[in-house]
XYZ file of N, CA and C in Angstrom:
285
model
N -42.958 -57.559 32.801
C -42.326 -56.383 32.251
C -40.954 -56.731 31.659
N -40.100 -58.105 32.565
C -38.985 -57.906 32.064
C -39.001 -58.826 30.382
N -40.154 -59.650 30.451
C -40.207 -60.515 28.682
C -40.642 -59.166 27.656
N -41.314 -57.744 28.625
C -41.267 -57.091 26.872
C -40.098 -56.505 26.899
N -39.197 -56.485 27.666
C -37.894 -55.601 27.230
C -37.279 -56.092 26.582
N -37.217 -57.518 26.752
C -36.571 -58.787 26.329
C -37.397 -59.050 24.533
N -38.209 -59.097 24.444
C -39.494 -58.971 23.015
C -38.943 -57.682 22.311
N -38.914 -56.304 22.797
C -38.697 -55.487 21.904
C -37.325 -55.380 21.747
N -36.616 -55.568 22.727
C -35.166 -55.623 21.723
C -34.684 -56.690 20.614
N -35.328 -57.822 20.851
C -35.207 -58.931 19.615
C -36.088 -58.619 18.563
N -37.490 -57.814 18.638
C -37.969 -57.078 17.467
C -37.371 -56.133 16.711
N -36.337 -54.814 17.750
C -35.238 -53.647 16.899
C -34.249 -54.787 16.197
N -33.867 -55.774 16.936
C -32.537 -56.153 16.009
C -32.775 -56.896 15.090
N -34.329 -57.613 14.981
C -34.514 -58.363 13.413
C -34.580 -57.756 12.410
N -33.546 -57.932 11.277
C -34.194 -57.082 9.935
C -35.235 -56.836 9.214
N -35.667 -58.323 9.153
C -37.054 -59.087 8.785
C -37.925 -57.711 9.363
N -38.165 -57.984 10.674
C -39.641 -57.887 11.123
C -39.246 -55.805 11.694
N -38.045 -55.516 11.739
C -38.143 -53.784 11.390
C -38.057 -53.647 10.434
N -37.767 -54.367 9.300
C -38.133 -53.757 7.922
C -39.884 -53.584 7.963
N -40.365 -54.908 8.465
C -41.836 -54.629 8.352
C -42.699 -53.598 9.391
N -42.027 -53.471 10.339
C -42.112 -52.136 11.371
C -42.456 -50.991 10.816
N -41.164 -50.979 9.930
C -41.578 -49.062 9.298
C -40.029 -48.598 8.763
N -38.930 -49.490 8.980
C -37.822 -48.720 8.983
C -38.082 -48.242 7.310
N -37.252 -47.271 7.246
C -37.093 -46.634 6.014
C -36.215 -47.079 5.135
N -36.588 -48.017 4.046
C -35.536 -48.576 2.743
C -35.438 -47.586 1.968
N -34.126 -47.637 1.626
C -34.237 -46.683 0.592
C -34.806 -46.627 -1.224
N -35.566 -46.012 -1.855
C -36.317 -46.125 -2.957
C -35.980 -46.890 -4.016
N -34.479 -46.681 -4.251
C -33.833 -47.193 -5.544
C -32.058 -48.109 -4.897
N -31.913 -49.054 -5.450
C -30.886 -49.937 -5.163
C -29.819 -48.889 -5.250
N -28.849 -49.404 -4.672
C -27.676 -48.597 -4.294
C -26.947 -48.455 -6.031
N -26.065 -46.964 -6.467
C -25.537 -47.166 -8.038
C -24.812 -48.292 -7.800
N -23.806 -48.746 -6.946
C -22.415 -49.845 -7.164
C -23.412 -51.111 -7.290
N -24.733 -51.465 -7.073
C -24.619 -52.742 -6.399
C -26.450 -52.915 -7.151
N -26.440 -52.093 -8.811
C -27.958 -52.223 -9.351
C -27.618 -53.051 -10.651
N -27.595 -54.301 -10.070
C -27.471 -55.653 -10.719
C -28.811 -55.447 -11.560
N -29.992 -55.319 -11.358
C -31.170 -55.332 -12.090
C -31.612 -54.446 -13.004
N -30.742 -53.142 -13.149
C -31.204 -52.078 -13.985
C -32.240 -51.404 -12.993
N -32.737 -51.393 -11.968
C -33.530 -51.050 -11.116
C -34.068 -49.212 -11.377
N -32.675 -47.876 -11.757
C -32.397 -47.051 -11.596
C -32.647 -46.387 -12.655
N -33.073 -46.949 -14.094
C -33.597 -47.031 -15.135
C -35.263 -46.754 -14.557
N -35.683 -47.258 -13.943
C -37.208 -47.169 -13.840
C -37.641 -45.840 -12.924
N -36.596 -45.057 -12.457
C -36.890 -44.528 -11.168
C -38.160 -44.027 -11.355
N -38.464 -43.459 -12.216
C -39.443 -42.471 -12.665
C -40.977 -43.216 -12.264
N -40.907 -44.625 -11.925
C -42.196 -45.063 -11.755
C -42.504 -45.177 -10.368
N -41.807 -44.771 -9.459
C -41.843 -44.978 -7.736
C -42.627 -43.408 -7.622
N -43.693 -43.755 -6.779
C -44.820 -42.337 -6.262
C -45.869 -42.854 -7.353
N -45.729 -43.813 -8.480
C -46.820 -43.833 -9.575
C -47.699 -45.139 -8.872
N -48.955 -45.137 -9.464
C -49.885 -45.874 -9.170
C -49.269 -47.488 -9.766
N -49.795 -48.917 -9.106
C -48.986 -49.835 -9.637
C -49.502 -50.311 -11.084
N -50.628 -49.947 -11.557
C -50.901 -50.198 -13.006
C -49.878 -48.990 -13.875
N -49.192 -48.340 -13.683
C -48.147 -47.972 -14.104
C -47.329 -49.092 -14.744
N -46.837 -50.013 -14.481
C -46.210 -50.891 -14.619
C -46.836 -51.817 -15.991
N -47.559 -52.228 -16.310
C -48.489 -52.198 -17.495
C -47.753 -51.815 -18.632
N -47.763 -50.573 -18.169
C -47.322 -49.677 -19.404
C -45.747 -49.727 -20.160
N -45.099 -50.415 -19.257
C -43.293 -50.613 -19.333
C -43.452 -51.739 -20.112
N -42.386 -52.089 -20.480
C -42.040 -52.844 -21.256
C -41.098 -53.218 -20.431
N -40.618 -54.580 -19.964
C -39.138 -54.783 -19.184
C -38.907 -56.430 -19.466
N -38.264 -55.876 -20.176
C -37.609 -57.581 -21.102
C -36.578 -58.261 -19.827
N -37.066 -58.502 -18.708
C -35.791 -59.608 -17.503
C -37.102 -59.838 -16.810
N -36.558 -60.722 -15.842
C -37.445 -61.243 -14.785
C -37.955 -60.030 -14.055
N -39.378 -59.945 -13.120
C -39.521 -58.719 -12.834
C -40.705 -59.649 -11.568
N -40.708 -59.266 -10.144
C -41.367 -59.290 -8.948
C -41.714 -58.651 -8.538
N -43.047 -58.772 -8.024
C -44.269 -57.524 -7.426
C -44.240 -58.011 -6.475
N -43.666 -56.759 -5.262
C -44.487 -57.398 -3.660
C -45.615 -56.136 -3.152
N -46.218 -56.844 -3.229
C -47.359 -55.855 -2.042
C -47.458 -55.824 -0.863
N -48.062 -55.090 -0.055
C -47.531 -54.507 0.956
C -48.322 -55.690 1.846
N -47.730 -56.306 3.464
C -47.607 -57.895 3.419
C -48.112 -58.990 2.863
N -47.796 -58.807 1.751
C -47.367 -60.318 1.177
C -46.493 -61.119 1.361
N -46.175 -61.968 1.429
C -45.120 -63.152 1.576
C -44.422 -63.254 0.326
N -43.320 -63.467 0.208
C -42.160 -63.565 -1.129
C -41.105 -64.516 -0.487
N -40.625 -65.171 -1.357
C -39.246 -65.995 -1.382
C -38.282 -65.460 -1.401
N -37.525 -65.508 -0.294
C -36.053 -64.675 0.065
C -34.700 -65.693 -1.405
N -34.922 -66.076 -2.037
C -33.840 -66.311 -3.027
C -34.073 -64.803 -3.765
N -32.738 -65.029 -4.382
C -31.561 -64.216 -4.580
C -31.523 -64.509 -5.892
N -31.827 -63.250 -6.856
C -31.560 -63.146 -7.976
C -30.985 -61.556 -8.480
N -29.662 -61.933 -9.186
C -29.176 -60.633 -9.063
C -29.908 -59.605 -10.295
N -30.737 -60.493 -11.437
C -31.175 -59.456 -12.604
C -32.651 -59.585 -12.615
N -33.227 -59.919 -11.251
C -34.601 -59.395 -11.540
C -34.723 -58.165 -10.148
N -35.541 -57.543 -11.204
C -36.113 -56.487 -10.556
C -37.743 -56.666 -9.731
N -37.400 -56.218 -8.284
C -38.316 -56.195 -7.419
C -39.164 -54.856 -6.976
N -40.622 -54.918 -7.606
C -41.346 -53.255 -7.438
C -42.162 -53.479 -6.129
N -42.035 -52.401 -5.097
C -42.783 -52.849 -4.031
C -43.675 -52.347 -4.120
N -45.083 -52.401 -3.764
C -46.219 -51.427 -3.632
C -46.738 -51.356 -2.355
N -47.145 -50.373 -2.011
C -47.127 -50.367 -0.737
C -49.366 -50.492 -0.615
N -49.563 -50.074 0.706
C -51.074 -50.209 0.710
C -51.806 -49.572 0.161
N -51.406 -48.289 -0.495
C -52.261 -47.415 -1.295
C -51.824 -47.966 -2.525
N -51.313 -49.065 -2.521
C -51.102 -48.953 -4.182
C -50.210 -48.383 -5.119
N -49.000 -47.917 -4.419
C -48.332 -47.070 -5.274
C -46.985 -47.836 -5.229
N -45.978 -47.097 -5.558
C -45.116 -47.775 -6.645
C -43.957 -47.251 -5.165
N -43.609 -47.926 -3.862
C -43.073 -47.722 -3.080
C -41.343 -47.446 -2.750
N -40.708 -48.530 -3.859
C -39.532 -48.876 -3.775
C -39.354 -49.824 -4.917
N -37.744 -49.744 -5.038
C -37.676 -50.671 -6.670
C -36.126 -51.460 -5.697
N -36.138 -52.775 -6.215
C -34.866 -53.501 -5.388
C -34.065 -54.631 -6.330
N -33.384 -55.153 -6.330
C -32.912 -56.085 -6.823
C -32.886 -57.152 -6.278
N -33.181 -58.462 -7.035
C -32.543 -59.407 -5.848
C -34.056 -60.477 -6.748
């Protein structure tokens, strides 16, 4: 009993693995800090991900689906679209 108390509190405090938990990101990059133009697209988050098709977006641009694996480097002008398991257009990020 005392290794899961010990297990779930090192699960709440990883970012990593409560981001993948459920915590709630927020949809669109913060205004001070939307290096990617991210806030420009809002209109495509709730849309299906062949939405995206249809844009035109002249910069670097990353699709994550919902667990997939991605490379934690750091790019401040591409834009990151998440999709979640239904397929839809979950969250937009920078980086």
């Amino acid at each position: 009993m005392k290794w899961l108390i010990v297990f779930l509190f090192a699960v709440s405090c990883s970012p990593v693995l409560s981001d993948r938990i459920g915590a709630v990101s927020p949809p669109l990059p913060p205004m001070d800090n939307d290096t990617c133009d991210g806030r420009r697209h809002a209109d495509l988050i709730g849309q299906h991900s062949t939405a995206l098709e249809k844009v035109l977006i002249l910069r670097q641009v990353r699709i994550i689906r919902a667990g997939q694996m991605y490379t934690q480097d750091y790019r401040p002008a591409r834009i990151n679209f998440h999709i979640n398991a239904s397929a839809k257009i979950e969250r937009i990020s920078c980086g």
